[in-house]
XYZ file of C-alpha atoms in Angstrom:
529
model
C 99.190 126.716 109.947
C 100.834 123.451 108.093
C 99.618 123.665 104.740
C 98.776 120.597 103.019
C 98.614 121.249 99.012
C 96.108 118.859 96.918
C 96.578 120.445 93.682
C 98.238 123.461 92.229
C 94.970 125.891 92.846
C 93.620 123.948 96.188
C 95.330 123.211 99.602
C 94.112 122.578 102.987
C 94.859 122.653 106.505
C 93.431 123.066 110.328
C 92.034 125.951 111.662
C 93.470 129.113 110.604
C 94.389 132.428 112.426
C 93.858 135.541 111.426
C 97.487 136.271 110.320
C 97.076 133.011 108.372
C 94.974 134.543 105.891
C 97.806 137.287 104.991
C 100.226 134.701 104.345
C 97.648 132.766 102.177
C 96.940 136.291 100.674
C 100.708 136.425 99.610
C 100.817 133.257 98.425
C 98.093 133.830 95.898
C 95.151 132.468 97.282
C 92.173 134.004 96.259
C 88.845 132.096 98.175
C 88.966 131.009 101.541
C 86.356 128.045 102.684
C 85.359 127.177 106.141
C 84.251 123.842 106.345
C 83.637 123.773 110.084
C 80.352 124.742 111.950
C 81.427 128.113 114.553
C 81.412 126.753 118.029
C 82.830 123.708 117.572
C 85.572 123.704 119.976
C 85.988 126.281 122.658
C 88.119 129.123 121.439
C 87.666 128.433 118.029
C 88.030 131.441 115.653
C 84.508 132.395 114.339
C 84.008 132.166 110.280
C 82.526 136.035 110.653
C 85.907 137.375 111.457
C 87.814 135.172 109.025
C 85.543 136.604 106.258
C 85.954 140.302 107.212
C 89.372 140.078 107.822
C 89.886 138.392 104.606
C 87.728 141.091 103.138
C 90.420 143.406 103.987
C 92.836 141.595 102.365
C 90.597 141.305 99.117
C 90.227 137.330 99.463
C 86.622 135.966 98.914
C 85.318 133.707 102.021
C 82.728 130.930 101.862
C 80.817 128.890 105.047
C 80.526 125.534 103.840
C 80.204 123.868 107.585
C 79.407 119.929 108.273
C 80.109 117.651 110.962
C 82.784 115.435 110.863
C 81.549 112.374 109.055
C 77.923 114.042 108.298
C 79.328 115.647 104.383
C 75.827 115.552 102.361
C 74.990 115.580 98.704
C 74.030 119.639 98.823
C 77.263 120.212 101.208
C 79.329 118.913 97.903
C 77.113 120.883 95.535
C 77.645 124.249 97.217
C 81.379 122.907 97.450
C 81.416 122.369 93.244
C 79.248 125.907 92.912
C 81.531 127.560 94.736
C 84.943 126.331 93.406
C 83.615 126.501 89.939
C 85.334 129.637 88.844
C 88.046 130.065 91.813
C 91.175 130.365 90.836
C 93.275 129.722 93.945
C 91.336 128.173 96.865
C 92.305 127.050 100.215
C 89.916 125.404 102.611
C 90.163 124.949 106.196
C 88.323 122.414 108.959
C 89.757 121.606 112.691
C 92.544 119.476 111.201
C 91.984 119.960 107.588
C 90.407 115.836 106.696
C 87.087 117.486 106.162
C 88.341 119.762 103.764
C 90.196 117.315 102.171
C 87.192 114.809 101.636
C 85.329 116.853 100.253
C 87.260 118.230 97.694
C 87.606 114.133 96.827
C 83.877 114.030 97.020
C 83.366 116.896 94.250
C 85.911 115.545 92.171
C 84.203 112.066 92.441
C 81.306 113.958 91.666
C 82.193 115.093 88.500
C 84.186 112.103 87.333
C 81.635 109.619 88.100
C 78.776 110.963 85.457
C 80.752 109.432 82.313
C 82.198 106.012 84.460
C 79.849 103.203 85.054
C 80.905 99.621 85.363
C 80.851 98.731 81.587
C 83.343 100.737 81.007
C 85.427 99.492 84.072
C 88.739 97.861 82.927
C 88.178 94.651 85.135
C 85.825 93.501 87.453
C 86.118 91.424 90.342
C 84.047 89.627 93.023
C 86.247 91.206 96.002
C 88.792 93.593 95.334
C 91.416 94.028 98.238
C 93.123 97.233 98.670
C 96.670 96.406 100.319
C 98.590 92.677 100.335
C 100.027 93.403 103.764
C 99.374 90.871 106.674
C 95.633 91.685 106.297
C 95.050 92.055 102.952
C 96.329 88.932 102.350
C 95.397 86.351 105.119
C 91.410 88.006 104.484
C 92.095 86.867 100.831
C 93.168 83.445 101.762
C 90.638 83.278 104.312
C 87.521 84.000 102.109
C 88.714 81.559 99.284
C 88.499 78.886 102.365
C 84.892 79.316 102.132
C 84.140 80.279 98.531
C 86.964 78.744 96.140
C 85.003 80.018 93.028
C 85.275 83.685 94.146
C 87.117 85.967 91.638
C 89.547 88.145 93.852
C 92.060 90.871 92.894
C 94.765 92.263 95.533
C 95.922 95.393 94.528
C 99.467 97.020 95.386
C 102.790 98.477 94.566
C 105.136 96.607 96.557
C 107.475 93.983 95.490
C 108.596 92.305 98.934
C 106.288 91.371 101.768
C 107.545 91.607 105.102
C 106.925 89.610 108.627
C 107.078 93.366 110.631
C 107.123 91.613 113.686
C 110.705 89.936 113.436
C 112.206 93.407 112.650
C 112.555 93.738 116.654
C 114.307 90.710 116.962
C 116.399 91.418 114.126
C 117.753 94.678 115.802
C 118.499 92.617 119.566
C 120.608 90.136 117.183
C 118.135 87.130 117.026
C 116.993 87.155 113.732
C 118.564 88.317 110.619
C 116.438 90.828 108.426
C 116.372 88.860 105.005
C 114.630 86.090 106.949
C 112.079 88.356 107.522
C 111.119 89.028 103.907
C 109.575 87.445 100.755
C 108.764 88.275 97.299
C 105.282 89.707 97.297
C 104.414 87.392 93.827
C 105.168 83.976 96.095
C 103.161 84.991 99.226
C 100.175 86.076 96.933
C 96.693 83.442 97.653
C 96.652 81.075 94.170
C 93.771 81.727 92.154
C 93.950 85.408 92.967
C 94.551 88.388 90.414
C 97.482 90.522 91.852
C 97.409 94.284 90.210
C 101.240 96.028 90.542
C 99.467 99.253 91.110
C 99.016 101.774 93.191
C 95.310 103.160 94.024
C 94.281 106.907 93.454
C 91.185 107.610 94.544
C 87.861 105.348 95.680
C 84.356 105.686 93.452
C 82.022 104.467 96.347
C 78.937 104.711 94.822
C 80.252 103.561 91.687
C 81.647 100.317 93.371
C 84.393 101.358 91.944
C 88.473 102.036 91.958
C 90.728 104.135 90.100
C 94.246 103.390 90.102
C 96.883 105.694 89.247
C 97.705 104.349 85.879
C 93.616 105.411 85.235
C 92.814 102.025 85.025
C 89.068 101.168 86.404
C 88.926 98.694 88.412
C 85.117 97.631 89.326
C 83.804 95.242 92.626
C 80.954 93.652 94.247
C 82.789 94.189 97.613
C 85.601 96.115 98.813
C 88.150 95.027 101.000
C 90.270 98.205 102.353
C 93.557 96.870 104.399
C 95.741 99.863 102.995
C 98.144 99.834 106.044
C 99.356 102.668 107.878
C 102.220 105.245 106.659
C 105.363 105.511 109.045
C 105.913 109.835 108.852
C 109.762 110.158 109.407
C 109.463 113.664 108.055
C 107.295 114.886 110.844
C 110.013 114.884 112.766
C 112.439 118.056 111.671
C 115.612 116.879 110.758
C 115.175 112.968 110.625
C 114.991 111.880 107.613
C 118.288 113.295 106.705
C 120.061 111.328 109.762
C 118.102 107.438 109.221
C 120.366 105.141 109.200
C 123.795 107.041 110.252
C 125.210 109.064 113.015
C 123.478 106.779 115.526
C 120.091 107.388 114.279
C 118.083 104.187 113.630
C 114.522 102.808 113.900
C 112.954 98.919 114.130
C 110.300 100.566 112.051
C 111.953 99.849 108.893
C 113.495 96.623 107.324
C 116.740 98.078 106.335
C 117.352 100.453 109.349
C 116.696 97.148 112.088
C 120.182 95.915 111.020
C 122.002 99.303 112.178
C 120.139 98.873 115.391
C 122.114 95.930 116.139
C 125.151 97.526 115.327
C 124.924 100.057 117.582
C 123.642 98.223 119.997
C 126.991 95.730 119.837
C 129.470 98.542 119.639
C 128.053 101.043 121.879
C 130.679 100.756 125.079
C 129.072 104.265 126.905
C 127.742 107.298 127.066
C 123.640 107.922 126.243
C 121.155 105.835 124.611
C 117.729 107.787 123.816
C 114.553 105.727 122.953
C 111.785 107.628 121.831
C 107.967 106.737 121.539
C 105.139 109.186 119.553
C 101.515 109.850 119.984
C 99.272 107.219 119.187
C 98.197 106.020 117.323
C 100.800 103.347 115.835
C 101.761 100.187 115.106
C 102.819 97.554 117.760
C 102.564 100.490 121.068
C 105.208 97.965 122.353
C 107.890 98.210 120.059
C 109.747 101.438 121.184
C 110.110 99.449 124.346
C 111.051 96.067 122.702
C 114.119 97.850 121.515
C 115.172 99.396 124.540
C 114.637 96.377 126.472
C 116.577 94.166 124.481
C 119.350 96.543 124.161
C 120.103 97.258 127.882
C 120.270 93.233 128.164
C 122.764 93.184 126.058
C 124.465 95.839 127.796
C 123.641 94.548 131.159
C 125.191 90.792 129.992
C 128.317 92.254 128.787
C 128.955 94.076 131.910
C 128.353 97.759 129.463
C 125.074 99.147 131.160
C 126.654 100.741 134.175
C 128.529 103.122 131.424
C 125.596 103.704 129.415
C 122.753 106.078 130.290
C 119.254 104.545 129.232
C 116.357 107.158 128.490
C 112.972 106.516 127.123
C 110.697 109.547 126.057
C 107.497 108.569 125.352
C 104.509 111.389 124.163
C 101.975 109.040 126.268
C 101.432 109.517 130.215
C 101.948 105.824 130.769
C 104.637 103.082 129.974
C 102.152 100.751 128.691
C 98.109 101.167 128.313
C 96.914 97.988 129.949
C 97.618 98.347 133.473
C 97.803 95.007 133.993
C 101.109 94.348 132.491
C 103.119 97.367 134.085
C 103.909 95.735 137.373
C 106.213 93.374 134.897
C 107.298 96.333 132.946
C 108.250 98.803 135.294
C 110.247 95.696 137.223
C 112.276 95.996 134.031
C 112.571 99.655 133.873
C 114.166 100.043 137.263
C 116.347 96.281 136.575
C 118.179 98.273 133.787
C 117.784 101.857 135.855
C 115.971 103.334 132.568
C 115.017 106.976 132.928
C 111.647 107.613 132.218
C 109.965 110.984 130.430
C 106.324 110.543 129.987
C 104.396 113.420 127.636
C 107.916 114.127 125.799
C 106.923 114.042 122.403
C 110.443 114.274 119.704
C 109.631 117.070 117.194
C 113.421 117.647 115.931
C 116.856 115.126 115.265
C 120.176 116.990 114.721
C 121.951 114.158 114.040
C 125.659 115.400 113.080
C 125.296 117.008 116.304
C 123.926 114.253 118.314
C 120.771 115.876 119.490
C 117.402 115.259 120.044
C 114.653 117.727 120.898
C 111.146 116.689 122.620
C 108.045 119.031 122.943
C 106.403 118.870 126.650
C 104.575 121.018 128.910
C 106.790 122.065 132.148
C 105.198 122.329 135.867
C 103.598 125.586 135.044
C 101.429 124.253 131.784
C 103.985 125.820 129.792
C 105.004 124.653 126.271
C 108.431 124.081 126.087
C 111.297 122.022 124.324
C 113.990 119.704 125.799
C 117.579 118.933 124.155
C 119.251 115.831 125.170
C 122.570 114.598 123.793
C 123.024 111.326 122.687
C 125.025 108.412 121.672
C 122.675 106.252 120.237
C 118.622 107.358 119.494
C 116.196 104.414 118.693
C 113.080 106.408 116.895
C 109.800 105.706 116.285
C 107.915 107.507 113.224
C 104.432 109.597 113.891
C 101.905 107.462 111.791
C 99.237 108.525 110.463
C 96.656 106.661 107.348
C 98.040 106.869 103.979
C 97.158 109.974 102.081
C 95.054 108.643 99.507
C 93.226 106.954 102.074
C 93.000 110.052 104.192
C 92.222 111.971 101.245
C 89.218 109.611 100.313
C 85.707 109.505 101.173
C 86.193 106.221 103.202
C 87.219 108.076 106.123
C 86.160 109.468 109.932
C 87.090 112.896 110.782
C 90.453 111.695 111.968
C 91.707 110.020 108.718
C 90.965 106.435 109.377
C 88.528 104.197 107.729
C 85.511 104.301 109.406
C 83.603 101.205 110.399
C 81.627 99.169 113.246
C 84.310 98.273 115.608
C 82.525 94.575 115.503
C 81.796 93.666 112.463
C 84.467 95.512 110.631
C 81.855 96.900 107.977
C 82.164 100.650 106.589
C 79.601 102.511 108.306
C 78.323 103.989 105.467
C 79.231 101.814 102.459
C 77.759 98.383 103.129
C 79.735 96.658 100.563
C 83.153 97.904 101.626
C 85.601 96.178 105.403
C 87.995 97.619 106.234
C 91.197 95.621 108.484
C 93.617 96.002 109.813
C 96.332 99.488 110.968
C 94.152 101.255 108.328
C 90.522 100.976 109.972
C 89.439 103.044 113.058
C 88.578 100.323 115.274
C 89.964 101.538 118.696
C 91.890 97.987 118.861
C 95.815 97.845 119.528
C 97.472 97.864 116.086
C 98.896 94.752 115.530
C 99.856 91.831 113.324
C 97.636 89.888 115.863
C 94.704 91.993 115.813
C 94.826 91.545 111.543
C 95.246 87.945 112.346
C 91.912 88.102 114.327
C 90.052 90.638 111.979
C 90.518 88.790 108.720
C 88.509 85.638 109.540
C 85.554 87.974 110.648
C 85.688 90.132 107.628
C 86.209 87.068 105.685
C 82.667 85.332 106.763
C 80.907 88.288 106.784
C 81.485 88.881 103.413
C 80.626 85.243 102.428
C 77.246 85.519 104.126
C 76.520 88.776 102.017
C 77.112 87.255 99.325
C 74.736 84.770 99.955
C 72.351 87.016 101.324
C 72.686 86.440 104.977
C 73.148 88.397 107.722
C 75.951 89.362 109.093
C 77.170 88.356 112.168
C 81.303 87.531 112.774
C 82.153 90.000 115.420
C 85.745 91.266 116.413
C 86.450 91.191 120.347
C 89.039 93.837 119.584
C 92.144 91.153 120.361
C 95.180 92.297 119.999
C 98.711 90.703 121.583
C 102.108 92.435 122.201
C 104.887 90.150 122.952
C 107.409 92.345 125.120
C 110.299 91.003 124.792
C 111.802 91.976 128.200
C 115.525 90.474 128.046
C 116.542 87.769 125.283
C 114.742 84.113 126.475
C 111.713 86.091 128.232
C 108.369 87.939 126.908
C 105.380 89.755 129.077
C 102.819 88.056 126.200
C 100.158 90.725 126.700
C 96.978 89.615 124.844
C 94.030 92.439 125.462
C 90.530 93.481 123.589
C 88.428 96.130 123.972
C 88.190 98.432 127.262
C 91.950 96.604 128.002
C 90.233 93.275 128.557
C 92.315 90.518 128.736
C 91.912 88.058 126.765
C 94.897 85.405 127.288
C 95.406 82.394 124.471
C 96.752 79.949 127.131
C 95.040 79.052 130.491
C 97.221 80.939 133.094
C 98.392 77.959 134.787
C 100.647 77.175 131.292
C 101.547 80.650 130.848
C 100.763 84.016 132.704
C 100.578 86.436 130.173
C 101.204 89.261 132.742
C 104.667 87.536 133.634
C 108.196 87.403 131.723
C 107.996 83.641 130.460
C 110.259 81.761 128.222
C 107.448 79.946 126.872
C 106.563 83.001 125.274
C 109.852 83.403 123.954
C 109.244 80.190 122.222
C 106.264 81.260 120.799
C 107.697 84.722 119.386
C 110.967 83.074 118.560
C 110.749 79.826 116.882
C 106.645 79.229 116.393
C 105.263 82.290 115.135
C 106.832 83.043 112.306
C 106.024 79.696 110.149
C 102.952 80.156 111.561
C 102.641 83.059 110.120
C 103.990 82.365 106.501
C 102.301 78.685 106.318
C 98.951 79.624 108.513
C 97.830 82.915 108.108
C 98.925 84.194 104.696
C 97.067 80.401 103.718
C 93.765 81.540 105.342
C 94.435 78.708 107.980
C 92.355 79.926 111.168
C 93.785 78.633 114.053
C 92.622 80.040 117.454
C 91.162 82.469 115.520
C 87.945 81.327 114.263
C 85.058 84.267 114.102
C 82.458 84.409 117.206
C 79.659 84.606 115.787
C 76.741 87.201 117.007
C 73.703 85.581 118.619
């Protein structure tokens, strides 16, 4: 059972065993709640036995079941009846979202009777939750069409960062301050940016609550909220970032050391490692790795290094159309492949890594390999206030109509972006792609039209393959391809130079001076007929 504490009295987590409940017993809890229908999933533990075994153990057990995504009104009234007078409570779903929502739901509940939007501290047109790469160019994008629009981004950050140059910043090519900017000079003009960080969402409210208890009240809701990189999923990593050969293209400081290692490492093992999805950029585990062994290949070092990759997925890349290049690749710099090895543990003073897999006999089991050098890349999940909200499916993303990018329950609110649950490739490129439809669609609520900008589900992964070449793999939904150049100019399922041009020297003004301006090159919305 992993334990996930929301307050001091309430935690919650996935199904629980039986010898669960006498640990939570010990720990003081004093009412159990099930918040799963029985049958659910074959094998699952039935809420009868949880109660009488609880019983035993003088805990109190309650059965309030729902569907993921199908909470009602009377499913958060029994949930407030029920907690009223608890004094220790722990609820319980299949991974613990459910139980989690609606404890958000009752406290909306209660909080929302006295808030109403004259009492709001500020209230805006379109409020934007996140200035990352969506956040932003959807800002810039809907002030393109309505100038007059009063628009407030809210977040905590200072910098802003072009994510995508981190991978060429750790394979030598770009250095990382390039790849940053102050967050107050890539902010749209004529915007209102709030400094703050967001606690919980008032849906029905149209409403926002920021952890300084401001109010913060909207006609429409933008949520682009990003995704949240878990290094602490991983036993042991945290404590090893950055030193004793431990480093990551995930982060802005950490891309640096990846270089270094890179450029000193004369033998012995290099470990990349890949996690479950989903993440951000599926490629760049592989960008790393690929750029590295051409280094070592170029200065005559590969032949004393040993290259693995370990990656939790069956396959090296999920469009089959691009592994023929990829796999070319893989046996050019004699990589060792480990599909369904997912890293659960990093000793770093000891140079180890440990991976979770299931051996020949469908046997859990975990592997130790020694190395040199390990390249990691975090778990990721939502962020936990957006997880924690009411915004969200039954696996912690923000749930909306893969097309139009509008919440499927909340018809005010879009969501864009890593944050959203749009079964899309998470990428800058597929933000790039999303904004302009969000954008429009929001403009033709306002003015009472119907909606119809539609996302194709593009996303693009430059591989870089060795330094002066990229597989430019451009895909929507169902792995579709959907290339931005005829074939004949560039073939997208080939290492091409032109595509190192593009990732290299073109995309990144492009980015600062295109996107984050609301510019919509090649991307303008298709609109539903």
């Amino acid at each position: 059972m992993l334990r996930k504490i929301i307050t001091d009295n309430y935690s919650v987590s996935e199904q629980i065993r039986l010898e669960d409940i006498d640990t939570l017993a010990a720990s003081g809890v004093t009412l159990i709640i099930c918040n799963r229908p029985d049958g659910e999933e074959e094998g699952q533990l039935p809420f009868s036995e949880v109660a009488a075994y609880a019983k035993e153990k003088n805990l109190h057990a309650e059965h309030i079941p729902f569907a993921g995504g199908q909470m009602t009104a009377a499913d958060v009234a029994a949930f407030q009846a029920t907690i009223k007078d608890a004094d220790n409570i722990h609820a319980y779903c299949r991974t613990g979202n459910r139980s989690s929502q609606i404890w958000q739901a009752a406290q909306e509940s209660m909080a929302s009777a006295p808030i109403n939007s004259s009492k709001a501290d500020a209230q805006y047109d379109v409020v934007v939750v996140g200035a990352g790469s969506a956040g932003i160019s959807t800002a810039a994008s809907l002030l393109k069409r309505k100038p007059d629009l009063k628009i407030c981004l809210i977040d905590p950050a200072d910098s802003h960062f072009y994510q995508p140059g981190w991978t060429l910043v750790g394979g030598g090519v770009f250095k990382a301050a390039n790849t940053r900017r102050n967050m107050a000079d890539v902010i749209p003009a004529h915007t209102t940016w709030l400094k703050e960080a967001v606690q919980t969402f008032l849906p029905n409210d149209n409403q926002i609550m920021l952890e300084n208890g401001q109010i913060i009240a909207y006609q429409y809701l933008v949520v682009a909220a990003g995704i949240k990189l878990n290094w602490d999923a991983i036993e042991g990593l945290s404590d090893t970032l950055g030193r004793n050969g431990v480093t990551s293209n995930y982060r802005y400081n950490l891309a640096p050391y990846t270089w270094e290692l890179v450029k000193n490492l004369k033998g012995g093992k290099a470990v990349f490692s890949q996690p479950p999805m989903p993440i951000k950029c599926a490629g760049a585990p592989q960008k790393a790795m690929y750029l590295s062994c051409d280094h070592w290949l170029k200065n005559d070092k590969l032949k004393d290094i040993h290259v693995s990759f370990y990656n939790a997925g069956a396959v090296l890349f999920g469009v089959a159309d691009y592994v023929p290049a990829l796999e070319s690749y893989i046996q050019k710099y004699q990589v060792n492949t480990h599909f369904t090895h997912n890293l659960v543990k990093v000793d770093g003073p000891n140079k180890r890594a440990y991976f979770a897999t299931t051996n020949k006999d469908g046997e859990k089991t975990i592997i130790e390999t020694e190395f040199d050098m390990l390249h990691v890349c975090p778990p990721q999940t939502a962020p936990d206030f957006i997880r924690n909200s009411p915004l969200v499916d039954a696996a912690g993303w923000v749930d909306v109509d893969k097309e139009t990018l509008q919440h499927t329950q909340f018809k005010n609110i879009w969501s864009l972006g890593d944050v959203s649950n749009t079964p899309n490739a998470k990428t800058m490129a597929a933000a790039r792609k999303q904004a302009p439809v969000v954008a429009q669609n929001i403009a033709d609520a306002i003015d009472g039209k119907t909606i119809s900008a539609i996302y194709d589900g593009y996303g693009s992964c430059p591989l870089t393959v060795e330094r002066g070449k990229i597989v430019l793999a451009e895909f929507g939904y169902g792995g579709k391809l959907l290339p931005t150049f005829p074939k004949w100019l560039n073939d997208g399922t080939k290492p091409t130079y032109l595509a190192w041009m593009l990732k290299e020297d073109l995309l990144p003004p492009f980015y600062w001076h295109g996107m984050l301006k609301g510019y919509e090159w090649f991307v303008k919305p298709t609109m539903r007929k």
